Coordinates of C-alpha atoms and ligand atoms in Angstrom, one line a residue:
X1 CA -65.7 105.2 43.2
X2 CA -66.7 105.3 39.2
X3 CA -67.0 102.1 37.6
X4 CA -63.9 100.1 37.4
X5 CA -62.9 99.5 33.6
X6 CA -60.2 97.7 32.7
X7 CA -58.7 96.7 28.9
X8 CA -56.7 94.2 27.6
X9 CA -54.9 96.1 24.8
X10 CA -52.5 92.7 22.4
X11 CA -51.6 93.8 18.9
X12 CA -52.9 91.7 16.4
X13 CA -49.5 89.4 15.4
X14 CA -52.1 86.1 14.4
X15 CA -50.2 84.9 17.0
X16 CA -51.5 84.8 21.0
X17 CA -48.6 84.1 23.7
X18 CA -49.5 82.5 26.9
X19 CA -47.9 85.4 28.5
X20 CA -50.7 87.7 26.6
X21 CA -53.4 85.1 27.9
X22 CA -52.1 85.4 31.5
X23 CA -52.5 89.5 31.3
X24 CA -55.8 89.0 29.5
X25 CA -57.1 87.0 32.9
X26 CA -55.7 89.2 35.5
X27 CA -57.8 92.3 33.9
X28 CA -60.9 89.6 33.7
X29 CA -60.1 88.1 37.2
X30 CA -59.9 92.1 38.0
X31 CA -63.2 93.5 36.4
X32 CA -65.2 90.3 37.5
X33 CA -63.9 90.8 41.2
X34 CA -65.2 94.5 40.5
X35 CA -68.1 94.0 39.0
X36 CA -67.1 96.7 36.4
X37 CA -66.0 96.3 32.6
X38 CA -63.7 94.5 31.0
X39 CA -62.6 95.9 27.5
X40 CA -61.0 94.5 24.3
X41 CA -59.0 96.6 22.5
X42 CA -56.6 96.0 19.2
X43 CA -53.2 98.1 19.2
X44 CA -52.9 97.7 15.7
X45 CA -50.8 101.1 15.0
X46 CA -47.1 99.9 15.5
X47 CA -46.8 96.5 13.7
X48 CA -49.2 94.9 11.3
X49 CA -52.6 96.5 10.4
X50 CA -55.5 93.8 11.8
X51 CA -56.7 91.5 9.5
X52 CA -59.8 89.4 10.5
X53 CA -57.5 86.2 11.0
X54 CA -55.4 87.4 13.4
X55 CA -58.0 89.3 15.6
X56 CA -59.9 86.1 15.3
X57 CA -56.7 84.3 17.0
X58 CA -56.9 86.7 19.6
X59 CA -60.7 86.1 19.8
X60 CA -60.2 82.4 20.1
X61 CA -57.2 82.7 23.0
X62 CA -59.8 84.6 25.2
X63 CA -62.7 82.4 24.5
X64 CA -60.8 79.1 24.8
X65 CA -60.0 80.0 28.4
X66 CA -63.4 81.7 28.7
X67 CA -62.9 85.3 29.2
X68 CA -65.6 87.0 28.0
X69 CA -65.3 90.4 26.9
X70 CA -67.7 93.5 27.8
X71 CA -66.3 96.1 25.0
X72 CA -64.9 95.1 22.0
X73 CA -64.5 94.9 18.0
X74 CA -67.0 92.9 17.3
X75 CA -69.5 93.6 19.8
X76 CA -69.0 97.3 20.1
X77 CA -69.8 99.6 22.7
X78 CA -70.1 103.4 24.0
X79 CA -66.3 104.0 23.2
X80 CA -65.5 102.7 20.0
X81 CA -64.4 101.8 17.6
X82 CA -62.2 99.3 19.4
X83 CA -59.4 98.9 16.8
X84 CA -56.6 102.1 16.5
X85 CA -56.4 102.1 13.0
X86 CA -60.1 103.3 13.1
X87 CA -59.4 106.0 15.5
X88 CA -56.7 108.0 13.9
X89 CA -58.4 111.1 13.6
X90 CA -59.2 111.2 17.0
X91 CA -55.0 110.8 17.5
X92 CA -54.1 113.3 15.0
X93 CA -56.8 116.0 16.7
X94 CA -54.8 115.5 19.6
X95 CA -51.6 115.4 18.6
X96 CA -52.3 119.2 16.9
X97 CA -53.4 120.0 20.0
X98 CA -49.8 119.5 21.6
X99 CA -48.3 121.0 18.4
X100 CA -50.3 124.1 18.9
X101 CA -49.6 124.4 22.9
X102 CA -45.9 123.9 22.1
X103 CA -45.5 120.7 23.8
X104 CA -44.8 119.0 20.7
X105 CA -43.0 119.8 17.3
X106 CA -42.3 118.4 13.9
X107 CA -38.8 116.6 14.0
X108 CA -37.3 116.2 9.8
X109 CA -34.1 114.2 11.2
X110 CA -34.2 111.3 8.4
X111 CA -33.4 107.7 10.3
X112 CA -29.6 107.7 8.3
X113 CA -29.1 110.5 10.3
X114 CA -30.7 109.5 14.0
X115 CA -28.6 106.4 13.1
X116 CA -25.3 108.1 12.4
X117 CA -26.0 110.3 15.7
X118 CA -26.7 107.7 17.9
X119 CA -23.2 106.2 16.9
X120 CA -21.3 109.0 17.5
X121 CA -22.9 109.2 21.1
X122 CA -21.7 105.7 21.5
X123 CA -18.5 106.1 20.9
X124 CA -18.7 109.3 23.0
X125 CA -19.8 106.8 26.1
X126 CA -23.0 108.3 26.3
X127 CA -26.6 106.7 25.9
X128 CA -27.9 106.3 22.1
X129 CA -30.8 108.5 22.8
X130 CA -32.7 111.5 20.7
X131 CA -30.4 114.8 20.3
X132 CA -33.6 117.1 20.1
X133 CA -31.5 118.6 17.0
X134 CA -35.2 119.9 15.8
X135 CA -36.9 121.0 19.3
X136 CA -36.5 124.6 19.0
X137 CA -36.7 125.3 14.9
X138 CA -38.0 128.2 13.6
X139 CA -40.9 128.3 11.4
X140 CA -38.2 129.4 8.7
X141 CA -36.3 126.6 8.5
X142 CA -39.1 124.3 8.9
X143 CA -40.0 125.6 5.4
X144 CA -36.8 125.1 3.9
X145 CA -36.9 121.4 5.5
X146 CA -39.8 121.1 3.9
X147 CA -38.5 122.5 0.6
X148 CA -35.8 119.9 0.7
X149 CA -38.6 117.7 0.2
X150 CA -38.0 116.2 3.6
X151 CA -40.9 114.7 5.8
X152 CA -41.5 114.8 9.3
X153 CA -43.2 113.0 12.3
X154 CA -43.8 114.7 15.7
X155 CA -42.3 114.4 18.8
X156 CA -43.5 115.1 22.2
X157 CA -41.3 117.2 24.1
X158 CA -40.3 115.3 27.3
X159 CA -39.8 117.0 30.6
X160 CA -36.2 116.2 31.5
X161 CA -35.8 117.7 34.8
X162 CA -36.8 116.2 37.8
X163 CA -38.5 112.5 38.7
X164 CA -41.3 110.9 37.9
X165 CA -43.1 108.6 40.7
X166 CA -45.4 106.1 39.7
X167 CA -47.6 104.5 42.3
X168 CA -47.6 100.7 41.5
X169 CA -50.7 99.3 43.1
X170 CA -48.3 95.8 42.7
X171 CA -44.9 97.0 41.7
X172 CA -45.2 99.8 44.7
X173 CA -43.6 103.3 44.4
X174 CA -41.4 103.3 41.5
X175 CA -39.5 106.2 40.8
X176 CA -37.4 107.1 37.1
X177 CA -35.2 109.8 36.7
X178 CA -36.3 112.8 33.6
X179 CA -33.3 112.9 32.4
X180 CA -33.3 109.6 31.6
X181 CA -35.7 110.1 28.6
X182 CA -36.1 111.9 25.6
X183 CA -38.4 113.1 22.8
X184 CA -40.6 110.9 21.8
X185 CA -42.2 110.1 18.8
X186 CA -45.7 110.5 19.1
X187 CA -46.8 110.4 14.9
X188 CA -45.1 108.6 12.8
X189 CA -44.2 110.2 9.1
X190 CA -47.2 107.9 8.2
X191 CA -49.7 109.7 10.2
X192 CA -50.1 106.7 12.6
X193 CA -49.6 107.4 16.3
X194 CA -47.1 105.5 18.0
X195 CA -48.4 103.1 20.6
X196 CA -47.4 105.2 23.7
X197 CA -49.7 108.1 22.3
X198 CA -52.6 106.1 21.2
X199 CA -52.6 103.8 24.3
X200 CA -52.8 107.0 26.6
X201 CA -55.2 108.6 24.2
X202 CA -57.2 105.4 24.3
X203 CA -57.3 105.0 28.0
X204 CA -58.5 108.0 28.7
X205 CA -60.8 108.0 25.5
X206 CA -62.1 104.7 27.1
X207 CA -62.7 106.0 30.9
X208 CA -60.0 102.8 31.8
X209 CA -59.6 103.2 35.1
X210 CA -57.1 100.6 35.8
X211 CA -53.9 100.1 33.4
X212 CA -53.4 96.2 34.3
X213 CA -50.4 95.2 32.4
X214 CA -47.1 93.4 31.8
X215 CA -44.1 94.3 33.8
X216 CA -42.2 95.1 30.7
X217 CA -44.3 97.6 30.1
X218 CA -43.4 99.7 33.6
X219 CA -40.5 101.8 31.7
X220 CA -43.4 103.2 29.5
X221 CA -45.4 104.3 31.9
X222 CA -43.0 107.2 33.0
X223 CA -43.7 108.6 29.3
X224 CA -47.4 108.0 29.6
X225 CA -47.6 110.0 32.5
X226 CA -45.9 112.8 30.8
X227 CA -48.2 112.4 28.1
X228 CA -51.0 112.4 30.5
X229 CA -50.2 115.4 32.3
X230 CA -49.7 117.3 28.8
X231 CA -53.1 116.4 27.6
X232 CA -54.8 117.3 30.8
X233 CA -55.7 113.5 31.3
X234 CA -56.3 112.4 35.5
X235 CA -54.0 109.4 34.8
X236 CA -55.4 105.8 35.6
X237 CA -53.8 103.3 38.1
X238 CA -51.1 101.3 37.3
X239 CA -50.3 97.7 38.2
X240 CA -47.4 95.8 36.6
X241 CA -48.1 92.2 36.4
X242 CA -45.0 89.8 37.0
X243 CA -42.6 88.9 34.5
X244 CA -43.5 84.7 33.8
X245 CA -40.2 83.4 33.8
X246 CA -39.4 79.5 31.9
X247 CA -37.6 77.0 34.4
X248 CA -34.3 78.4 33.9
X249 CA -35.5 81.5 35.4
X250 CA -35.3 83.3 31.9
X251 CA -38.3 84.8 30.5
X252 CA -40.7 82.9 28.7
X253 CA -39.8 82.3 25.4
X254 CA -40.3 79.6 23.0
X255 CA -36.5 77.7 23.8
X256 CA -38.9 76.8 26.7
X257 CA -41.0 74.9 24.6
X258 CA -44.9 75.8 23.6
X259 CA -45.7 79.8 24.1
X260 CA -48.6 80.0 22.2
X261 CA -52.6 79.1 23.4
X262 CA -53.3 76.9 20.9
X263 CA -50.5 74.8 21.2
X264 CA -51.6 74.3 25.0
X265 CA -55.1 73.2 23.7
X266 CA -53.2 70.8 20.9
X267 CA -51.3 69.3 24.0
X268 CA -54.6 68.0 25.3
X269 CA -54.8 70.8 28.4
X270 CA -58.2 71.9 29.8
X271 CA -58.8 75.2 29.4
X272 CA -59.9 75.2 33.2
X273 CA -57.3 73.7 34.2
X274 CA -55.0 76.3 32.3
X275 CA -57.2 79.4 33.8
X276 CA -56.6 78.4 37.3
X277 CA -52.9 77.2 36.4
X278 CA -52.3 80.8 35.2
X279 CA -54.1 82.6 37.7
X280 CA -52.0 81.2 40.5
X281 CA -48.9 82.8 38.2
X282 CA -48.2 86.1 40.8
X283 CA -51.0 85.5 42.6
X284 CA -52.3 83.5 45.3
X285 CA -55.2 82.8 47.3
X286 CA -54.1 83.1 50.5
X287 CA -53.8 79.6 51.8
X288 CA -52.8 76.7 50.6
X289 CA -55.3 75.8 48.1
X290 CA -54.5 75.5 44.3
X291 CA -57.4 73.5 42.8
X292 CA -60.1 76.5 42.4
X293 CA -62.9 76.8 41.0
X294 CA -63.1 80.2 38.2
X295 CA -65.6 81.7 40.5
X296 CA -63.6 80.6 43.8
X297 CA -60.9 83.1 42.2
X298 CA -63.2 85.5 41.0
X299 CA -64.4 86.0 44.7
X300 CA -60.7 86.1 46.4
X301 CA -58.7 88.0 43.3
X302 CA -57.2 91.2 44.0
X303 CA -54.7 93.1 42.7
X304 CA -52.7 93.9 46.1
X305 CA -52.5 90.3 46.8
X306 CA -50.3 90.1 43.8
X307 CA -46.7 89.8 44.0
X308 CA -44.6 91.9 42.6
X309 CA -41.8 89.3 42.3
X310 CA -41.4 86.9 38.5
X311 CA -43.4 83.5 39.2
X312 CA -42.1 80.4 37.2
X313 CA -44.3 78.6 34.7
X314 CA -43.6 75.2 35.8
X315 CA -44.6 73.0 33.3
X316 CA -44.8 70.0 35.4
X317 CA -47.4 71.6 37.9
X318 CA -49.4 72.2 34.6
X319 CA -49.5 68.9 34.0
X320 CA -50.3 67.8 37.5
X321 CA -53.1 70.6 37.9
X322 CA -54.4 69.3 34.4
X323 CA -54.5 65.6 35.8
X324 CA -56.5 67.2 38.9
X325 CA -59.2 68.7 36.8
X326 CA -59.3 65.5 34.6
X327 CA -59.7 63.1 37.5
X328 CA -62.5 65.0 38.8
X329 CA -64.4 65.4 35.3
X330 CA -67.5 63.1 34.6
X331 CA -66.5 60.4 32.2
X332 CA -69.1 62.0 30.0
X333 CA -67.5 65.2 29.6
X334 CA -64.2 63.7 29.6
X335 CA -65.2 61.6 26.3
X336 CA -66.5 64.8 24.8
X337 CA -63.3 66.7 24.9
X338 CA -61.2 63.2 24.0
X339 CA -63.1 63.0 21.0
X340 CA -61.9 65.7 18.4
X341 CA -58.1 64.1 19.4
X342 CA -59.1 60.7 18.2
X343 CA -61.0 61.8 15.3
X344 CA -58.4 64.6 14.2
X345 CA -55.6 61.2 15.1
X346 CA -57.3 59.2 12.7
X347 CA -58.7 56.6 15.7
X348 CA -62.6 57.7 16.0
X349 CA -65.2 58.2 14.0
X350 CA -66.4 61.8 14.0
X351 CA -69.8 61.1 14.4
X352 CA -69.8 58.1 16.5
X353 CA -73.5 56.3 17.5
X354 CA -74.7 56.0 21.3
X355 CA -73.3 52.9 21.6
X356 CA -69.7 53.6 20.5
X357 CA -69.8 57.0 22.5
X358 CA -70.9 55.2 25.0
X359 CA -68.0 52.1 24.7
X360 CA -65.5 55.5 25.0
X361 CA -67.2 57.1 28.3
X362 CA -66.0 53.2 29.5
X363 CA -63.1 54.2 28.3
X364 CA -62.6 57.5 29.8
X365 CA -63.7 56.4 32.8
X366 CA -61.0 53.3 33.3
X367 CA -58.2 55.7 31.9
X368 CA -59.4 58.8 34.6
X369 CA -57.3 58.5 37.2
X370 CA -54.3 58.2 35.0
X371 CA -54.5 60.8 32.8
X372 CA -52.9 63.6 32.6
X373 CA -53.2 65.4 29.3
X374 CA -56.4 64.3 26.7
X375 CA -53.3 63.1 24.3
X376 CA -52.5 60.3 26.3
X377 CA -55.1 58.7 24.2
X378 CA -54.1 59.3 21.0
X379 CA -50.0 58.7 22.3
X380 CA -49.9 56.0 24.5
X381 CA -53.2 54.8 25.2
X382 CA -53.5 54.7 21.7
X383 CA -54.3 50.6 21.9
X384 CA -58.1 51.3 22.9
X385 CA -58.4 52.3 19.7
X386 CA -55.9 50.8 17.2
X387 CA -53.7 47.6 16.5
X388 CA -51.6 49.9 15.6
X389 CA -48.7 50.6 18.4
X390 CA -45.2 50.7 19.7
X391 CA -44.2 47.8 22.1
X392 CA -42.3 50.3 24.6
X393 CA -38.7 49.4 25.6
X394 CA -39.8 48.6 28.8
X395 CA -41.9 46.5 27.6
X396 CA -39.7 44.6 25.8
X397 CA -36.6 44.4 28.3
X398 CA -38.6 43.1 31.0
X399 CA -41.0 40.8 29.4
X400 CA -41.5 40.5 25.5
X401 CA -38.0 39.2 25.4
X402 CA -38.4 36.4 27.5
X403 CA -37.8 33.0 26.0
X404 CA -40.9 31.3 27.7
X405 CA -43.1 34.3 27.0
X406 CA -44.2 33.4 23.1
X407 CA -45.5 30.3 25.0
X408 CA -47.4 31.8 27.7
X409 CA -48.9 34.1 24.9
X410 CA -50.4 31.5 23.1
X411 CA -51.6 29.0 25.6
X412 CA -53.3 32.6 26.9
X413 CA -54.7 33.8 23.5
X414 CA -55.8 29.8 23.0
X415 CA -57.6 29.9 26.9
X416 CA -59.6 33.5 26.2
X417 CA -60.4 32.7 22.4
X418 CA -63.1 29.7 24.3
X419 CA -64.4 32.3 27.1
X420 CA -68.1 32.4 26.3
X421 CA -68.4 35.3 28.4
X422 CA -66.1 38.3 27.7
X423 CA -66.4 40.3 30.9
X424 CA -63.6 41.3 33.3
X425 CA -64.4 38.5 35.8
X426 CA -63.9 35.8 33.2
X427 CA -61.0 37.4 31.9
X428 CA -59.7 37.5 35.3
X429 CA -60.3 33.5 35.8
X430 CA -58.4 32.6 32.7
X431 CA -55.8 34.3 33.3
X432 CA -55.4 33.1 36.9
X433 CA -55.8 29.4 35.7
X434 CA -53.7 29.8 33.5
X435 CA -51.1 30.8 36.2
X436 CA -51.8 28.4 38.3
X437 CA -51.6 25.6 35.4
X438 CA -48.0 27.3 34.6
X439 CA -47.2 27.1 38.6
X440 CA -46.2 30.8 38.2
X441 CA -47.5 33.7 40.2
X442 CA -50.5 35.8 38.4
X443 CA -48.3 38.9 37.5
X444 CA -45.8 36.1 35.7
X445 CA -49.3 36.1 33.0
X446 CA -50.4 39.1 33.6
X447 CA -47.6 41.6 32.8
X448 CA -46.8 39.6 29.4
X449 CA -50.3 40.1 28.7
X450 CA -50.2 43.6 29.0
X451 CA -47.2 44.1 27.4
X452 CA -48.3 42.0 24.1
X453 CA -52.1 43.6 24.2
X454 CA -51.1 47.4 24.6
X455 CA -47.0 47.9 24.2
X456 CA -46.8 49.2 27.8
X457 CA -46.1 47.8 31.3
X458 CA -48.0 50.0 33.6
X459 CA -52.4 50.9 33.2
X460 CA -55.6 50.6 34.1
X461 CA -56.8 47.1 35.5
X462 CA -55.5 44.6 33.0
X463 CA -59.1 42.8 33.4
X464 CA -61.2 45.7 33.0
X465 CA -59.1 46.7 29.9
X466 CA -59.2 43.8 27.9
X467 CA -63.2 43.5 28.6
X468 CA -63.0 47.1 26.7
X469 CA -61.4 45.3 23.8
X470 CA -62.5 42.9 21.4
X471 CA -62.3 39.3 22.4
X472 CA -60.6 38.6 18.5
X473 CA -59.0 41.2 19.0
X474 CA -56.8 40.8 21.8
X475 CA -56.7 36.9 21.3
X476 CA -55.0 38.7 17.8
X477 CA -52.8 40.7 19.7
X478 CA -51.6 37.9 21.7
X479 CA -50.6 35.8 18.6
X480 CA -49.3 38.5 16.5
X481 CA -46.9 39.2 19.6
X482 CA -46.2 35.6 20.4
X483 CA -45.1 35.6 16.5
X484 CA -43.0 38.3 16.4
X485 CA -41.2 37.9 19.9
X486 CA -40.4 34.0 18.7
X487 CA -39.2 35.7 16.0
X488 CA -36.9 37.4 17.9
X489 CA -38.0 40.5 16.7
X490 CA -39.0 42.0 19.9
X491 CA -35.5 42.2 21.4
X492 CA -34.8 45.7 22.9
X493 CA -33.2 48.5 20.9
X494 CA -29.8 49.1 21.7
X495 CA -28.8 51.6 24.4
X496 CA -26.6 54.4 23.3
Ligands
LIG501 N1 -50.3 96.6 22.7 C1 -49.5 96.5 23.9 C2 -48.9 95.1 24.1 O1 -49.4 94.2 23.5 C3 -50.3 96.9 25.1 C4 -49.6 97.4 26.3 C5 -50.5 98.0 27.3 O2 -51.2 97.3 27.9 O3 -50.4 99.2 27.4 O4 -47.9 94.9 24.7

């Protein structure tokens, strides 16, 4: 068998849906299985015109996630150029082609008038659809059209008898009735080819031989074929990806919260973590495994073991899969990528020395286990790195409101402001003699303590967490807390 080539084909909105993403790595996952090529193209023929800022977000989508591309705009390659608005000629040629051969014609029907005609079929009970009021004109009165100072785009005329069966390598056999369509506009009045024509033109021009795409995009393909077949073009495969549904089972949409790629990597998600969270989106490995490694999937990926039916994009499992992938990351790596959220939060440096980088691997690595998205450090583990944060309710109903607490506080602050060593060991004896002075269990010292030194009520070890701190600093904390909860200012909001 040829080479297999594949394309991913988005049109440049500046915007790049996690739904594109997902397509964009099954014709990766696909090409890499293959060993063949995996192409970028830009449809830019139906909506905007490119502009260097929104291919660049589509650039950025695919490298964030690390797909590489073979083929593309800015790289080139033997079938370019990779944007449709350079290609038109190559469109038009072949859309006076069809004219010549019949199997298209000029259609002068202004949209007022489609519009008007598409009511009146409406109210008639039949579907909205193309009248072919100009199929069969006479050069004649295509003049006087003309004359009337009227202009036209083409349509392609549509087979209408009989069935078209398209062979799904994941959908299966899907079969649409002809009569269901009609012409088609292949040109607009513009001069620029509707997407149906240049995508068909393009696959072909492109030797794709595999048309990987979204499931929406099934309906089309009964055109394409016609279009195919009228252009003398061997059609490539198909295979449909699965519709990604939201939690409510609807498509995905933005009422289900973030859609786009970057707002996944503003969320503090790992782009490996993302890649193998969307690659198990309509397609599995065959057992029970979900942590993978990209070339894990590379090796198992194929299209047939895709299913056919919608997969849910459960945003909890993201989370989880994202926490897997951040456990298992050296503390090293895991400062690296926590870094640009601090600094962008305002709580970092940007060009920290060794020995604070080194202070936030400590960091990293006492917070591992526990993290789940790289914003948990600038949200609620925000108290490594600032005075500056919220005592939780929580935090407040069960132990800042206390009336012994402001005590406890301060005979604590008073017994780890003398520590000559400030290491988690001698934190740890404080603390318990403290207890044990108070005739109190541990946890009676140690949860106030964490409440007042980071607003929260659950962490890392309290011991090794404060030995990350600054001895003034959390003898501070202490007092400021003591203050303000003798103050009776740390009472917990109101319910309701
Ligand atoms: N430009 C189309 C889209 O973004 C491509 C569809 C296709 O892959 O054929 O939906």
């Amino acid at each position: 068998m040829s080479e297999v080539r594949v394309r991913f084909a988005p049109a440049p909105t500046g915007f790049m849906h996690i739904g594109n993403l997902h397509t964009a790595l099954f014709n990766w996952l696909f090409a890499r299985n293959q060993g063949g090529k995996f192409v970028l193209r830009i449809e830019d023929t139906d909506e905007v015109r490119f502009t260097p800022e929104a291919v660049n977000v589509i650039y950025e989508g695919l490298r964030w996630l690390g797909l590489d591309w073979d083929e593309g705009p800015d790289i080139g390659g033997p079938y370019g150029p990779y944007i449709q608005s350079e290609r038109l000629e190559l469109y038009q040629s072949k859309v006076q082609e069809l004219l010549a051969a019949g199997k298209a014609y000029e259609c002068f029907c202004t949209p007022q008038e489609l519009e008007e005609r598409r009511q009146m079929m409406r109210a008639r009970g039949l579907p909205p659809r193309y009248d072919g009021r100009c199929a069969n004109l006479t050069e004649q009165e295509r003049e006087r059209l003309r004359a009337e100072g009227r202009t036209s785009c083409i349509r392609f005329r549509v087979k209408q008898t009989g069935k078209t069966v398209i062979k799904d390598i994941i959908q299966g056999e899907v079969v649409y009735d002809n009569s269901l369509i009609a012409d088609s506009i292949i040109q607009k009045t513009s001069g620029f080819p509707t997407y149906h024509l240049a995508c068909v033109i393009d696959d072909a021009a492109m030797k794709i031989t595999h048309v990987i795409r979204a499931v929406e995009h099934l309906p089309n393909t009964q055109l394409h074929l016609q279009l195919q077949e009228a252009l003398g073009i061997e059609p490539p495969q198909y295979a449909h990806l699965p519709l990604v549904l939201g939690p409510d089972r609807t498509k995905l949409s933005k009422r289900h919260g973030a859609v786009s790629v970057v707002e996944y990597a503003k969320m503090g998600y790992l782009p490996e973590a993302m890649f193998n969270f969307l690659a198990l989106l309509g397609w599995a490995p065959g057992d029970e495994q979900e942590i993978l490694p990209p070339q894990e999937i590379i090796k198992r990926f194929s299209l047939q073991a895709c299913s056919a039916s919608p997969s849910v994009f459960d945003m909890q499992k993201a989370e989880w899969m994202n926490g897997e992938y951040i456990k298992a990351m050296a503390p090293e790596e895991l400062a690296r990528r926590v870094l640009p959220f601090l600094v962008e939060a305002g709580l970092f440096e940007a060009d920290p020395s060794p020995e604070r980088m080194a202070w936030l691997v400590r960091v990293c690595e006492l917070m591992r286990e526990r993290v789940k998205r790289l914003t948990v450090f600038t949200t609620w583990a925000r108290y490594f790195f600032t005075d500056e944060y919220e005592y939780e309710q929580r935090a407040r109903q069960k132990w800042l409101n206390r009336e012994d607490t402001p005590q406890k506080l301060e005979m604590l602050a008073e017994r780890l402001q003398k520590l000559q060593r400030w290491d988690a060991e001698s934190i740890e004896e404080a603390v318990r003699g403290l207890a044990a002075e108070l005739g109190v269990g541990a946890g009676q010292v140690i949860h106030p303590c964490r409440a007042a030194v980071t607003g929260t009520t659950i962490g890392p070890s309290l011991f090794h967490l404060l030995e990350l701190l600054e001895q003034s600093d959390v003898v501070s904390r202490l007092r400021r807390t003591a203050a303000l909860a003798a103050g009776g200012q740390l009472r917990p909001a109101q319910e309701g």
